Amino acid sequence: MLQFKLDHASFEHVKADVAVVFVVEKNLNHAWVHHKEVLETFGYEGEGVFFDQAHKRLYVGVAHNDVHLFREAACLALKALKKYHFKSLKVGLYAAKNATEGECPLGQTMLAILTGLQFGLYQYEAYKSKKEPIHLKEVHVALGEASQFEHEVKTLERNLEKLLHKAHVLVEHVNLARDLVNTPPDVANAPYIAKKAQDLAEKNGLECFVHGEDYLKEKGMNAYLAVNRASANPPRLVHVVYKPKNAKKKIVLVGKGLTYDCGGLSIKTAEYMITMKADKGGACAVLATINALAHLKVDAEVHAVLGLAENMISGNSYRPDDILISKEGKTIEVRNTDAEGRLVLADCLSFAQDLEPDILVDFATLTGACVVGLGQYTSGIMGNNEELKTRFEHAALKSGELVAKLPFNRHLRKLLDSKMADIANITPVRYGGAVTAGLFLNEFIREEYKDKWLHIDIAGPVYIEKDWDVNTPGASGAGVRMCVEFVLESLK
Ligand code: BES
Ligand code: ZN
Ligand code: ZN
């Protein structure tokens, strides 16, 4: 983690090994742009990064004066710098046009820059024989020379502790989710993740209950059990609780935690199986989120429910044609064993409703269809309550994660009708697959929770093939930032 230091000197006077200068909207006339002849020689016009090595100034383009582009640019700058042996860097103050946090655009923009810089450091190298050393330790924020921000600088200084803390907590917990999701599936099985949850709970003063097969049987969670039946590893339902005094709301988060999804008997093709260790992304996101919220000391009682299982193949596999009796009592005709996440979630949502939440949100890498529909950068928001969906959408977008609402409709719902049971786990047509998966979950939401529930399909952004935004190839930690922001906004 980087250490942030505030310095009252002007940008030029702050001492650091290297300077990072943002070039906003290609404006190279800013006072912090030096040695323009060098930029000209190399044809740098303010797009991407340019490192003036002789003068130790790294320029990074910010195409529009937008808080999210500052975050991305800061990450890019750090990725470019980390191979060098600099120990410290300096940045100046910026206030993007669309920033809003606490009436302090400067605060929100600086929060974005500081998180972006930190994200630039992330690399998963637990299994690399040769680790890349990281030399950068300190970031100096130059506060001087900021007459245009005079008022905001005072607010910033007042809020700084809080702001730095938030940046730190966000990055630490997004990276926690990334590390867990990146851990290979032979290691990160359900008991492994459950143990991690227990260790974190102990460290952060949370309660943690870990339930095994007997408990699931006792509660009638047969849909969940069927999915795990062919696995050599036992399932674990993990329930983490953060319960502060004077909680204003009870928020229950549910995460799909398939530590591996090979598809089961409806087996995936070789190509689609790769990255399926990321099918536990929802569970890892809610685990990281509840720990982040505890660090931020939010005034809400938060529960995280992780449905950990593994979808494998054996003589004992559950099959297409099987009919499962869920915890809610609804019967499910299995028509495709690769539509397993919704089976685990059906029972976990049932467990979650028993906790009587004010707000219930599930996070799941549920469908390839969501990725086809929205692209790999965007998560889908589903639910019955327009206002709640919109609130989630705004909070998510503010946090820097991309989301879009996907509407339910009665025609798609009919496609889940089964001749053999109360409902089928897939539809006969593949169109609208993200929405029909959401509608399947909706069947397990009781009337009194219909308007309190949201389903977030994070299948697109959970795993990264090529660098984008603040991400590095591998797990992205999708869901953590949006969920933390949503809870913070829900308490305002
Ligand atoms: N875990 C997958 C969904 C997924 C796909 C996550 C791509 C991340 C990236 C899920 O369990 C699945 O296999 N869904 C099927 C559903 C189908 C059988 C109706 C899918 O999307 O193809
Ligand atoms: Zn599947
Ligand atoms: Zn899956």
XYZ file of C-alpha atoms in Angstrom, residues 170-468:
299
model
C -11.723 0.469 -0.916
C -8.454 -0.573 -2.512
C -7.582 -3.036 0.213
C -10.925 -4.805 -0.056
C -11.205 -4.766 -3.845
C -7.748 -6.350 -3.811
C -8.879 -8.851 -1.200
C -11.720 -9.958 -3.496
C -9.249 -10.080 -6.408
C -6.799 -12.262 -4.479
C -9.527 -14.694 -3.424
C -10.997 -14.961 -6.924
C -7.541 -15.346 -8.482
C -6.645 -18.212 -6.142
C -6.758 -21.391 -8.244
C -9.745 -23.686 -7.767
C -7.823 -26.673 -6.419
C -6.793 -24.462 -3.493
C -9.742 -22.101 -3.150
C -12.484 -24.654 -2.489
C -15.470 -23.978 -0.238
C -13.740 -24.850 3.082
C -10.773 -22.632 2.095
C -12.959 -19.589 1.443
C -14.915 -20.319 4.635
C -11.674 -20.361 6.609
C -10.652 -17.031 5.052
C -14.047 -15.607 6.036
C -13.540 -16.800 9.617
C -10.032 -15.354 9.825
C -11.227 -12.001 8.483
C -14.180 -11.971 10.868
C -11.907 -12.631 13.800
C -9.527 -9.887 12.710
C -12.272 -7.323 12.131
C -14.598 -8.166 15.018
C -17.413 -9.706 12.960
C -19.490 -12.767 13.705
C -19.053 -15.680 11.352
C -21.096 -18.874 11.084
C -19.984 -21.673 8.801
C -22.552 -24.288 7.847
C -21.846 -27.663 6.210
C -23.794 -30.403 4.536
C -25.762 -31.498 7.601
C -27.095 -28.005 8.159
C -28.070 -27.642 4.490
C -29.906 -30.980 4.666
C -31.661 -30.008 7.864
C -32.844 -26.724 6.297
C -34.036 -28.469 3.137
C -31.594 -26.635 0.887
C -31.773 -29.425 -1.693
C -31.215 -27.279 -4.773
C -27.926 -26.037 -3.297
C -26.926 -29.568 -2.218
C -27.649 -31.061 -5.642
C -25.205 -28.665 -7.306
C -22.352 -29.688 -5.011
C -23.080 -33.406 -5.023
C -20.436 -34.448 -7.565
C -17.691 -32.398 -5.940
C -14.931 -33.997 -3.883
C -15.123 -30.886 -1.674
C -17.954 -30.255 0.788
C -20.170 -27.169 0.388
C -20.048 -24.309 2.865
C -22.723 -21.747 3.544
C -20.941 -18.859 5.236
C -22.873 -16.228 7.150
C -20.912 -13.159 8.286
C -22.537 -10.499 10.472
C -21.521 -6.909 11.184
C -23.774 -5.535 13.902
C -22.997 -2.024 15.141
C -24.969 -0.279 17.883
C -27.689 2.048 16.577
C -27.938 0.370 13.185
C -30.333 2.288 10.947
C -31.029 -0.567 8.530
C -30.519 -4.254 8.039
C -28.826 -5.028 4.743
C -28.321 -8.619 3.609
C -25.855 -9.378 0.822
C -25.822 -12.759 -0.917
C -23.024 -14.009 -3.163
C -22.822 -16.863 -5.656
C -19.727 -18.799 -4.663
C -19.064 -21.515 -7.231
C -15.417 -22.261 -6.542
C -15.460 -24.007 -9.911
C -18.114 -24.386 -12.563
C -17.310 -26.972 -15.226
C -20.996 -27.085 -16.131
C -21.682 -30.487 -14.567
C -23.184 -33.115 -16.898
C -24.269 -30.277 -19.231
C -20.529 -29.770 -19.515
C -18.939 -26.584 -20.804
C -16.624 -26.623 -23.815
C -12.890 -26.441 -23.048
C -12.702 -22.783 -23.988
C -15.583 -21.668 -21.770
C -14.304 -23.596 -18.777
C -11.194 -21.417 -18.529
C -11.738 -18.592 -15.963
C -14.545 -20.500 -14.213
C -12.617 -20.192 -10.958
C -14.101 -16.684 -11.121
C -17.586 -18.129 -10.606
C -17.045 -17.456 -6.899
C -16.750 -13.727 -7.654
C -20.093 -12.823 -6.076
C -19.283 -14.561 -2.786
C -15.803 -13.013 -2.659
C -17.289 -9.584 -3.410
C -19.822 -9.723 -0.561
C -17.172 -11.044 1.842
C -14.820 -8.189 0.941
C -17.685 -5.681 1.067
C -18.851 -6.546 4.575
C -15.276 -6.251 5.855
C -14.878 -2.912 4.091
C -18.152 -1.656 5.600
C -16.968 -2.702 9.052
C -13.746 -0.721 8.535
C -15.830 2.281 7.482
C -17.987 1.780 10.605
C -21.256 2.210 8.738
C -24.459 2.547 10.781
C -26.115 -0.489 9.264
C -26.409 -4.082 10.331
C -24.894 -5.991 7.442
C -25.058 -9.700 6.728
C -23.069 -11.486 4.038
C -24.285 -14.897 2.901
C -21.843 -16.879 0.768
C -23.187 -19.866 -1.142
C -19.987 -21.851 -1.642
C -20.128 -24.974 -3.788
C -18.474 -26.629 -6.760
C -20.186 -27.794 -9.951
C -18.377 -30.968 -11.005
C -19.004 -34.357 -12.602
C -19.131 -37.847 -11.056
C -21.411 -40.869 -10.945
C -23.212 -38.933 -8.267
C -23.834 -35.801 -10.361
C -27.246 -34.169 -10.373
C -28.760 -34.518 -13.798
C -30.925 -32.826 -16.371
C -34.434 -34.296 -15.661
C -33.905 -34.337 -11.894
C -36.529 -32.453 -9.902
C -35.262 -30.617 -6.832
C -37.290 -29.461 -3.854
C -35.936 -26.079 -2.789
C -35.882 -24.638 0.731
C -38.836 -22.405 -0.219
C -40.736 -25.601 -1.105
C -40.889 -24.803 -4.815
C -39.930 -27.689 -7.095
C -37.385 -27.155 -9.862
C -37.008 -29.203 -13.020
C -33.317 -29.336 -13.904
C -32.927 -29.009 -17.652
C -29.322 -27.844 -17.672
C -26.814 -28.488 -14.898
C -24.746 -25.497 -16.050
C -27.526 -23.180 -14.855
C -26.384 -24.057 -11.319
C -25.801 -20.628 -9.793
C -29.512 -19.900 -9.677
C -30.102 -23.186 -7.806
C -27.562 -22.325 -5.106
C -28.884 -18.768 -4.947
C -32.537 -19.839 -4.716
C -31.792 -21.562 -1.402
C -29.409 -18.822 -0.209
C -32.001 -16.132 -0.946
C -34.446 -18.166 1.081
C -31.949 -18.262 3.977
C -31.367 -14.510 3.524
C -35.073 -13.658 3.739
C -35.288 -15.507 7.043
C -32.959 -12.769 8.350
C -35.739 -10.217 7.644
C -33.700 -7.661 5.705
C -34.685 -4.083 4.846
C -32.592 -4.423 1.701
C -31.496 -7.684 0.059
C -28.926 -7.681 -2.758
C -27.378 -10.683 -4.459
C -24.187 -10.595 -6.523
C -23.575 -13.385 -8.994
C -21.619 -14.357 -12.077
C -24.902 -15.758 -13.257
C -25.055 -15.683 -17.050
C -22.971 -15.483 -20.172
C -26.055 -13.807 -21.650
C -25.456 -10.762 -19.438
C -21.991 -10.431 -20.963
C -23.424 -10.789 -24.480
C -26.081 -8.170 -23.748
C -24.066 -5.507 -21.927
C -20.460 -6.245 -22.887
C -17.748 -7.376 -20.520
C -17.389 -4.035 -18.731
C -20.902 -3.729 -17.323
C -22.934 -5.506 -14.632
C -26.696 -5.985 -14.949
C -29.141 -4.730 -12.311
C -32.440 -6.576 -11.962
C -35.328 -6.422 -9.526
C -38.960 -5.389 -9.100
C -38.448 -1.953 -7.559
C -37.589 0.728 -10.138
C -36.621 3.273 -7.525
C -34.286 0.865 -5.719
C -32.681 -0.191 -9.015
C -32.096 3.447 -9.914
C -30.566 4.171 -6.524
C -28.221 1.248 -6.940
C -27.374 2.336 -10.476
C -26.413 5.850 -9.333
C -24.313 4.611 -6.425
C -22.520 2.074 -8.634
C -21.746 4.609 -11.345
C -20.485 7.052 -8.733
C -18.149 4.359 -7.396
C -16.583 3.939 -10.822
C -18.128 0.577 -11.737
C -20.327 0.295 -14.816
C -23.883 -1.016 -14.471
C -27.140 -1.009 -16.446
C -30.709 -1.956 -15.559
C -32.265 -4.958 -17.317
C -36.082 -5.057 -17.217
C -38.195 -8.059 -16.264
C -41.293 -8.843 -18.304
C -44.116 -11.394 -18.089
C -43.409 -12.941 -21.487
C -39.900 -13.928 -20.484
C -41.232 -15.270 -17.178
C -43.548 -17.700 -19.007
C -40.551 -19.294 -20.683
C -39.518 -20.753 -17.320
C -42.755 -22.750 -17.004
C -42.180 -26.469 -16.541
C -44.432 -29.378 -17.425
C -42.898 -31.479 -14.649
C -42.327 -29.124 -11.723
C -43.171 -25.629 -10.452
C -40.423 -24.082 -12.540
C -37.601 -25.067 -14.895
C -34.029 -23.889 -14.387
C -33.638 -22.765 -18.019
C -35.835 -21.513 -20.851
C -36.192 -23.249 -24.223
C -34.842 -20.166 -26.060
C -31.522 -18.549 -25.355
C -32.629 -14.937 -25.901
C -32.953 -12.816 -22.781
C -30.871 -15.226 -20.707
C -29.725 -12.671 -18.128
C -33.291 -11.557 -17.459
C -34.739 -15.087 -17.331
C -32.063 -16.021 -14.781
C -33.119 -12.973 -12.733
C -36.755 -13.998 -13.126
C -35.900 -17.488 -11.899
C -34.439 -15.969 -8.707
C -37.518 -13.759 -8.378
C -39.600 -16.929 -7.999
C -37.867 -17.498 -4.666
C -38.432 -13.988 -3.344
C -41.393 -13.805 -0.987
C -44.103 -11.196 -1.588
C -42.955 -8.960 1.295
C -39.382 -8.823 -0.035
C -40.166 -8.303 -3.740
C -39.511 -4.555 -3.512
C -36.511 -4.914 -1.216
C -34.489 -7.195 -3.454
C -31.925 -6.549 -6.193
C -29.997 -9.021 -8.318
C -26.649 -7.902 -9.757
C -25.146 -10.045 -12.524
C -21.387 -9.405 -12.478
C -20.426 -12.097 -15.034
C -19.016 -9.498 -17.458
C -16.524 -7.491 -15.401
C -15.569 -10.164 -12.826
C -12.569 -11.416 -14.771
C -10.292 -9.347 -16.989
C -8.500 -10.538 -20.114
C -6.787 -7.269 -21.048
C -5.997 -4.177 -18.922
C -8.892 -1.696 -18.736
